Amino acid sequence: MKNNTHTINPWLLAGLALVMAAVLLAMVLYRHGEAVVPRSQCSEVYRCYDHTDGIEASFVKDYSLNDSVAVDITLLQASTDSAWHRMKKDFGLELMDPKMESRLNKGQLLFYFAPKCDYTSKMDTAEKTNNDGILCSFTDKIICVFHINNMLQYRSVQYWQFETMINNLSLSNLKNYEENN
């Protein structure tokens, strides 16, 4: 008899922690007005949601993953249930398994890769740079998109996730660090 228990992949948790760290940093930068990018240089995702009722869209250009690699990220936060429902639909999260959604509503994060052209589809495994990294916090109604353009960025996101997992980076510690520096 096959055991159908589901375990959470440590890489997934590390990836989520990584993305949430980026989200927190981007939110800090956004709130302090330090990172202003012309709309024309922002992502298509940002332009799609910018000025949408119930959704606060932010864009961070060249977020540094390490000393030599940076990625652009788009942050979307819903302030209404209808806006959150739209975001979940647009990112293919509306028909999620109820048990998984229950866990996510209790603070767990979700990280996955999806094709740039359709975030509701499964990851393009043949050409990984055709994907973006997606981080979701159901509790905070936030979706963060890491815009990947090359294999170095793709691998750096994965490595950063690994480092985050090994070092048990606490998001509250990161938030405190960002606020105090």
mmCIF file of C-alpha atoms in Angstrom:
data_model
loop_
_atom_site.group_PDB
_atom_site.id
_atom_site.type_symbol
_atom_site.label_atom_id
_atom_site.label_comp_id
_atom_site.label_asym_id
_atom_site.label_seq_id
_atom_site.Cartn_x
_atom_site.Cartn_y
_atom_site.Cartn_z
ATOM 1 C CA MET A 1 0.000 0.000 0.000
ATOM 2 C CA LYS A 2 1.366 3.372 -0.980
ATOM 3 C CA ASN A 3 1.762 5.996 1.745
ATOM 4 C CA ASN A 4 0.194 9.294 0.624
ATOM 5 C CA THR A 5 1.613 11.498 3.338
ATOM 6 C CA HIS A 6 3.023 14.757 2.062
ATOM 7 C CA THR A 7 6.210 16.240 3.401
ATOM 8 C CA ILE A 8 7.382 19.756 2.858
ATOM 9 C CA ASN A 9 10.513 19.935 0.787
ATOM 10 C CA PRO A 10 13.260 21.820 2.675
ATOM 11 C CA TRP A 11 14.261 23.491 -0.600
ATOM 12 C CA LEU A 12 10.745 24.853 -0.888
ATOM 13 C CA LEU A 13 10.884 26.271 2.628
ATOM 14 C CA ALA A 14 14.272 27.819 1.959
ATOM 15 C CA GLY A 15 13.000 29.311 -1.268
ATOM 16 C CA LEU A 16 10.030 30.793 0.484
ATOM 17 C CA ALA A 17 12.202 32.260 3.192
ATOM 18 C CA LEU A 18 14.429 33.723 0.513
ATOM 19 C CA VAL A 19 11.582 35.322 -1.341
ATOM 20 C CA MET A 20 9.977 36.671 1.809
ATOM 21 C CA ALA A 21 13.315 38.216 2.742
ATOM 22 C CA ALA A 22 13.285 39.964 -0.617
ATOM 23 C CA VAL A 23 9.680 41.013 -0.084
ATOM 24 C CA LEU A 24 10.526 42.527 3.281
ATOM 25 C CA LEU A 25 13.491 44.382 1.849
ATOM 26 C CA ALA A 26 11.458 45.645 -1.075
ATOM 27 C CA MET A 27 8.698 46.798 1.253
ATOM 28 C CA VAL A 28 11.211 48.670 3.386
ATOM 29 C CA LEU A 29 12.686 50.330 0.298
ATOM 30 C CA TYR A 30 9.236 51.120 -1.067
ATOM 31 C CA ARG A 31 8.040 52.656 2.195
ATOM 32 C CA HIS A 32 11.123 54.825 2.505
ATOM 33 C CA GLY A 33 10.905 55.945 -1.127
ATOM 34 C CA GLU A 34 14.533 55.021 -1.776
ATOM 35 C CA ALA A 35 13.941 52.982 -4.912
ATOM 36 C CA VAL A 36 12.022 54.829 -7.583
ATOM 37 C CA VAL A 37 12.085 53.271 -11.032
ATOM 38 C CA PRO A 38 10.352 54.814 -14.065
ATOM 39 C CA ARG A 39 7.199 52.887 -14.962
ATOM 40 C CA SER A 40 8.657 52.046 -18.377
ATOM 41 C CA GLN A 41 11.481 50.092 -16.678
ATOM 42 C CA CYS A 42 9.116 48.145 -14.424
ATOM 43 C CA SER A 43 7.934 44.631 -15.168
ATOM 44 C CA GLU A 44 4.885 43.812 -17.228
ATOM 45 C CA VAL A 45 3.371 42.255 -14.088
ATOM 46 C CA TYR A 46 3.819 45.525 -12.200
ATOM 47 C CA ARG A 47 2.242 47.537 -15.037
ATOM 48 C CA CYS A 48 -0.685 45.091 -15.150
ATOM 49 C CA TYR A 49 -1.517 45.605 -11.460
ATOM 50 C CA ASP A 50 -0.381 49.200 -10.953
ATOM 51 C CA HIS A 51 -3.403 51.389 -10.199
ATOM 52 C CA THR A 52 -5.640 48.332 -9.632
ATOM 53 C CA ASP A 53 -8.164 48.854 -6.845
ATOM 54 C CA GLY A 54 -7.342 46.760 -3.799
ATOM 55 C CA ILE A 55 -3.798 45.857 -4.936
ATOM 56 C CA GLU A 56 -0.617 47.658 -3.958
ATOM 57 C CA ALA A 57 2.016 46.986 -6.603
ATOM 58 C CA SER A 58 5.727 47.646 -6.039
ATOM 59 C CA PHE A 59 8.766 47.050 -8.204
ATOM 60 C CA VAL A 60 12.388 46.680 -7.095
ATOM 61 C CA LYS A 61 15.030 46.876 -9.804
ATOM 62 C CA ASP A 62 18.249 44.892 -9.368
ATOM 63 C CA TYR A 63 17.623 43.381 -5.937
ATOM 64 C CA SER A 64 21.018 41.960 -4.933
ATOM 65 C CA LEU A 65 21.056 38.213 -4.303
ATOM 66 C CA ASN A 66 24.815 38.180 -3.733
ATOM 67 C CA ASP A 67 27.926 40.190 -4.629
ATOM 68 C CA SER A 68 27.525 39.713 -8.367
ATOM 69 C CA VAL A 69 23.909 38.760 -9.141
ATOM 70 C CA ALA A 70 20.764 40.839 -8.907
ATOM 71 C CA VAL A 71 17.178 40.242 -10.018
ATOM 72 C CA ASP A 72 14.153 42.456 -10.500
ATOM 73 C CA ILE A 73 11.185 41.681 -8.294
ATOM 74 C CA THR A 74 7.536 42.690 -8.376
ATOM 75 C CA LEU A 75 5.529 42.755 -5.152
ATOM 76 C CA LEU A 76 1.758 42.585 -5.115
ATOM 77 C CA GLN A 77 -0.285 42.911 -1.933
ATOM 78 C CA ALA A 78 -4.059 42.661 -1.856
ATOM 79 C CA SER A 79 -5.967 44.828 0.597
ATOM 80 C CA THR A 80 -9.402 43.391 -0.205
ATOM 81 C CA ASP A 81 -10.766 39.863 -0.487
ATOM 82 C CA SER A 82 -11.864 40.465 -4.082
ATOM 83 C CA ALA A 83 -8.378 41.664 -5.056
ATOM 84 C CA TRP A 84 -6.818 38.629 -3.345
ATOM 85 C CA HIS A 85 -9.228 36.347 -5.208
ATOM 86 C CA ARG A 86 -8.191 37.969 -8.512
ATOM 87 C CA MET A 87 -4.489 37.554 -7.728
ATOM 88 C CA LYS A 88 -4.993 33.890 -6.755
ATOM 89 C CA LYS A 89 -6.863 33.306 -10.038
ATOM 90 C CA ASP A 90 -4.206 35.103 -12.122
ATOM 91 C CA PHE A 91 -1.429 33.028 -10.525
ATOM 92 C CA GLY A 92 -3.264 29.686 -10.704
ATOM 93 C CA LEU A 93 -3.814 29.403 -6.956
ATOM 94 C CA GLU A 94 -7.603 29.450 -6.821
ATOM 95 C CA LEU A 95 -8.174 25.689 -7.137
ATOM 96 C CA MET A 96 -5.592 24.659 -4.579
ATOM 97 C CA ASP A 97 -6.026 21.550 -2.442
ATOM 98 C CA PRO A 98 -7.982 22.627 0.678
ATOM 99 C CA LYS A 99 -5.434 21.039 3.050
ATOM 100 C CA MET A 100 -2.591 22.918 1.400
ATOM 101 C CA GLU A 101 -4.526 26.180 1.441
ATOM 102 C CA SER A 102 -5.284 25.643 5.125
ATOM 103 C CA ARG A 103 -1.537 25.351 5.854
ATOM 104 C CA LEU A 104 -0.811 28.439 3.782
ATOM 105 C CA ASN A 105 -3.504 30.393 5.638
ATOM 106 C CA LYS A 106 -1.634 29.556 8.871
ATOM 107 C CA GLY A 107 1.538 31.335 7.843
ATOM 108 C CA GLN A 108 3.375 28.874 5.621
ATOM 109 C CA LEU A 109 4.728 30.233 2.374
ATOM 110 C CA LEU A 110 4.519 28.843 -1.134
ATOM 111 C CA PHE A 111 7.334 29.121 -3.680
ATOM 112 C CA TYR A 112 7.287 27.813 -7.229
ATOM 113 C CA PHE A 113 8.571 28.552 -10.714
ATOM 114 C CA ALA A 114 6.117 29.309 -13.526
ATOM 115 C CA PRO A 115 6.450 30.363 -17.165
ATOM 116 C CA LYS A 116 6.813 34.121 -17.659
ATOM 117 C CA CYS A 117 3.974 34.164 -20.177
ATOM 118 C CA ASP A 118 1.461 32.301 -17.980
ATOM 119 C CA TYR A 119 1.843 32.065 -14.209
ATOM 120 C CA THR A 120 -1.026 29.549 -14.056
ATOM 121 C CA SER A 121 0.984 26.935 -15.993
ATOM 122 C CA LYS A 122 3.539 24.440 -14.759
ATOM 123 C CA MET A 123 7.231 25.272 -14.831
ATOM 124 C CA ASP A 124 9.049 25.083 -18.160
ATOM 125 C CA THR A 125 11.566 22.361 -17.313
ATOM 126 C CA ALA A 126 13.234 22.392 -20.733
ATOM 127 C CA GLU A 127 14.363 26.025 -20.532
ATOM 128 C CA LYS A 128 14.450 27.151 -16.910
ATOM 129 C CA THR A 129 15.117 30.800 -17.794
ATOM 130 C CA ASN A 130 11.632 30.934 -19.356
ATOM 131 C CA ASN A 131 10.283 30.890 -15.795
ATOM 132 C CA ASP A 132 9.943 33.402 -12.996
ATOM 133 C CA GLY A 133 10.089 32.556 -9.292
ATOM 134 C CA ILE A 134 6.794 33.123 -7.474
ATOM 135 C CA LEU A 135 6.507 33.497 -3.693
ATOM 136 C CA CYS A 136 3.100 33.634 -2.027
ATOM 137 C CA SER A 137 2.054 34.510 1.484
ATOM 138 C CA PHE A 138 -1.627 33.727 1.915
ATOM 139 C CA THR A 139 -1.588 35.157 5.418
ATOM 140 C CA ASP A 140 -0.381 38.560 4.206
ATOM 141 C CA LYS A 141 -2.059 38.315 0.769
ATOM 142 C CA ILE A 142 1.283 38.947 -0.944
ATOM 143 C CA ILE A 143 2.642 37.577 -4.189
ATOM 144 C CA CYS A 144 6.260 38.298 -5.060
ATOM 145 C CA VAL A 145 7.634 37.630 -8.539
ATOM 146 C CA PHE A 146 11.373 37.129 -9.096
ATOM 147 C CA HIS A 147 12.033 37.988 -12.751
ATOM 148 C CA ILE A 148 14.709 35.590 -13.995
ATOM 149 C CA ASN A 149 16.572 36.392 -17.217
ATOM 150 C CA ASN A 150 19.505 33.963 -17.231
ATOM 151 C CA MET A 151 20.801 30.757 -15.670
ATOM 152 C CA LEU A 152 23.081 32.669 -13.316
ATOM 153 C CA GLN A 153 20.058 34.373 -11.776
ATOM 154 C CA TYR A 154 18.129 31.098 -11.676
ATOM 155 C CA ARG A 155 20.978 29.299 -9.932
ATOM 156 C CA SER A 156 21.620 32.242 -7.600
ATOM 157 C CA VAL A 157 18.008 32.188 -6.446
ATOM 158 C CA GLN A 158 18.355 28.470 -5.738
ATOM 159 C CA TYR A 159 21.696 28.979 -3.944
ATOM 160 C CA TRP A 160 20.276 31.836 -1.887
ATOM 161 C CA GLN A 161 17.419 29.530 -0.878
ATOM 162 C CA PHE A 162 19.957 26.894 0.170
ATOM 163 C CA GLU A 163 21.957 29.416 2.230
ATOM 164 C CA THR A 164 18.783 30.679 3.868
ATOM 165 C CA MET A 165 17.813 27.129 4.818
ATOM 166 C CA ILE A 166 21.252 26.289 6.238
ATOM 167 C CA ASN A 167 21.493 29.496 8.259
ATOM 168 C CA ASN A 168 17.883 29.273 9.482
ATOM 169 C CA LEU A 169 17.367 32.910 8.596
ATOM 170 C CA SER A 170 14.437 34.188 10.579
ATOM 171 C CA LEU A 171 12.239 36.642 8.731
ATOM 172 C CA SER A 172 11.678 38.593 11.925
ATOM 173 C CA ASN A 173 15.456 38.884 12.382
ATOM 174 C CA LEU A 174 15.813 40.053 8.804
ATOM 175 C CA LYS A 175 13.048 42.609 9.251
ATOM 176 C CA ASN A 176 14.706 43.923 12.425
ATOM 177 C CA TYR A 177 18.054 44.089 10.625
ATOM 178 C CA GLU A 178 16.553 46.034 7.694
ATOM 179 C CA GLU A 179 14.754 48.471 10.009
ATOM 180 C CA ASN A 180 17.871 49.177 12.059
ATOM 181 C CA ASN A 181 20.319 49.633 9.143
#
